[in-house]
XYZ file of C-alpha atoms in Angstrom:
170
model
C 29.399 30.857 20.814
C 27.468 29.252 23.659
C 24.225 30.770 22.400
C 24.693 29.213 18.954
C 25.260 25.803 20.516
C 22.135 26.116 22.650
C 19.928 26.813 19.625
C 21.140 23.836 17.605
C 18.737 20.894 17.727
C 19.913 17.956 19.744
C 20.191 14.602 17.987
C 17.514 12.080 18.947
C 18.532 10.311 22.118
C 19.357 6.635 21.888
C 16.839 4.221 23.338
C 17.662 0.940 25.049
C 17.116 -1.984 22.723
C 17.067 0.131 19.551
C 19.867 0.705 17.098
C 20.646 4.312 16.130
C 18.861 3.766 12.801
C 15.784 2.368 14.559
C 15.790 5.234 17.044
C 15.966 7.721 14.174
C 13.065 5.940 12.417
C 10.929 6.121 15.574
C 11.655 9.830 15.988
C 10.892 10.476 12.298
C 7.586 8.589 12.508
C 6.599 10.570 15.582
C 7.683 13.929 14.149
C 5.827 13.307 10.908
C 2.539 12.289 12.540
C 2.230 13.597 16.106
C 0.156 16.598 15.012
C -2.589 14.332 13.652
C -5.690 13.509 15.644
C -5.323 9.889 16.739
C -1.614 9.993 15.908
C -0.794 6.556 17.287
C -1.961 4.532 14.276
C -0.262 6.776 11.687
C 2.949 6.646 13.736
C 2.828 2.852 13.925
C 2.115 2.578 10.184
C 5.002 4.935 9.369
C 7.348 3.010 11.632
C 6.377 -0.347 10.173
C 6.812 1.067 6.670
C 10.286 2.317 7.580
C 11.539 -0.727 9.497
C 9.224 -3.534 8.426
C 8.078 -4.084 12.017
C 7.572 -2.326 15.363
C 10.581 -3.012 17.613
C 9.754 -3.575 21.283
C 12.033 -0.713 22.266
C 9.872 1.722 20.308
C 6.834 1.220 22.552
C 8.124 3.228 25.516
C 9.371 6.064 23.329
C 6.085 6.351 21.417
C 4.109 6.191 24.665
C 6.215 8.929 26.226
C 5.958 11.209 23.209
C 2.169 10.812 22.935
C 1.549 10.898 26.690
C 0.110 7.382 26.616
C 0.890 4.370 28.743
C 3.095 1.649 27.308
C 0.131 -0.704 27.787
C -2.009 1.475 25.508
C 0.602 1.446 22.738
C 1.260 -2.271 23.151
C -2.487 -2.936 23.130
C -2.891 -1.287 19.734
C 0.110 -3.123 18.284
C -1.112 -6.490 19.536
C -4.753 -5.884 18.534
C -4.074 -5.280 14.842
C -2.657 -8.296 13.004
C -1.031 -5.975 10.471
C 1.604 -4.757 12.922
C 4.623 -7.012 13.210
C 6.736 -7.293 16.329
C 9.530 -9.153 14.553
C 11.140 -8.580 11.150
C 9.402 -10.351 8.282
C 11.070 -12.712 5.849
C 12.238 -11.662 2.406
C 8.868 -12.828 1.048
C 5.572 -12.290 2.841
C 2.631 -14.536 2.033
C -0.856 -13.644 3.229
C -3.520 -16.345 3.044
C -7.116 -15.147 3.150
C -9.138 -16.662 5.970
C -12.455 -14.924 5.295
C -15.614 -16.958 4.808
C -15.631 -17.040 0.999
C -12.055 -18.281 0.849
C -12.690 -20.818 3.602
C -15.663 -22.136 1.645
C -13.379 -22.609 -1.353
C -10.536 -24.387 0.436
C -8.315 -21.850 2.171
C -8.078 -24.023 5.313
C -6.532 -26.834 3.263
C -4.317 -24.293 1.509
C -3.181 -22.915 4.859
C -2.366 -26.408 6.128
C -0.394 -27.123 2.957
C 1.501 -23.826 3.198
C 2.395 -24.436 6.832
C 3.632 -27.945 6.084
C 5.534 -26.856 2.966
C 7.280 -23.992 4.765
C 7.630 -25.765 8.114
C 6.120 -22.861 10.054
C 2.837 -21.803 11.615
C 0.904 -18.677 10.730
C 2.620 -15.456 11.835
C 6.034 -17.094 11.770
C 9.099 -16.758 9.572
C 11.164 -19.623 8.211
C 14.516 -20.202 9.925
C 16.388 -19.046 6.815
C 14.447 -15.759 6.802
C 12.994 -16.433 3.360
C 9.238 -16.579 4.079
C 6.746 -15.126 6.515
C 3.256 -16.616 6.546
C 0.410 -14.335 7.645
C -3.380 -14.592 7.916
C -5.541 -11.901 6.399
C -9.276 -11.515 6.741
C -10.340 -10.555 3.209
C -8.342 -9.527 0.200
C -11.437 -8.382 -1.685
C -11.022 -11.136 -4.263
C -13.892 -13.350 -3.123
C -14.984 -14.358 -6.630
C -11.572 -15.957 -7.167
C -11.258 -17.700 -3.808
C -9.077 -18.882 -2.215
C -6.786 -15.892 -2.532
C -3.249 -15.171 -1.416
C -1.107 -12.063 -1.481
C 2.558 -12.766 -2.204
C 4.894 -9.803 -1.808
C 2.007 -7.454 -2.516
C 0.764 -9.317 -5.609
C -2.744 -10.786 -5.466
C -3.375 -14.342 -6.707
C -6.750 -16.057 -6.934
C -7.950 -19.648 -7.134
C -4.811 -20.828 -5.373
C -4.643 -24.501 -4.469
C -1.676 -26.477 -3.132
C -0.176 -26.971 -6.600
C -0.483 -23.282 -7.513
C 0.963 -22.320 -4.123
C 4.043 -24.436 -4.827
C 4.329 -22.853 -8.279
C 4.170 -19.369 -6.769
C 6.971 -20.236 -4.347
C 9.047 -21.555 -7.243
C 8.632 -18.282 -9.138
C 10.105 -16.168 -6.328
C 13.701 -14.938 -6.602
């Protein structure tokens, strides 16, 4: 009987600051990607896909499993704007800040969006409804300025169209 118990896999160990579900998601992201060359980015992408962000408690576990320092893992997370360190709102709005969109008014659009939502870029409204993010090209330059709302691309967005888009959200 003891031999059978020894061969059974142990459940993932809990990590300080992570819920059991988050811990399981970190272990799954690592297990599914650790064999890849340069596994850190695929692990972070998988974790963000699963949880919507990279919890702070995941950094030490990922670093340990990949034999990296926590500073190396944190450095990658903080370098790429795509990775979130906090949960996003129910609706995520990306405003393009590339040159073509800036030339067509994205700075004014950004200012309007921040005022309308009462938040700065990379913040979430207090009610958890909206997260406002910068992006540096949506590949829609001919229809600038562009925004991505919950994964749907919109072009030629001005303040009025922005307000309309918000009004169309559930």
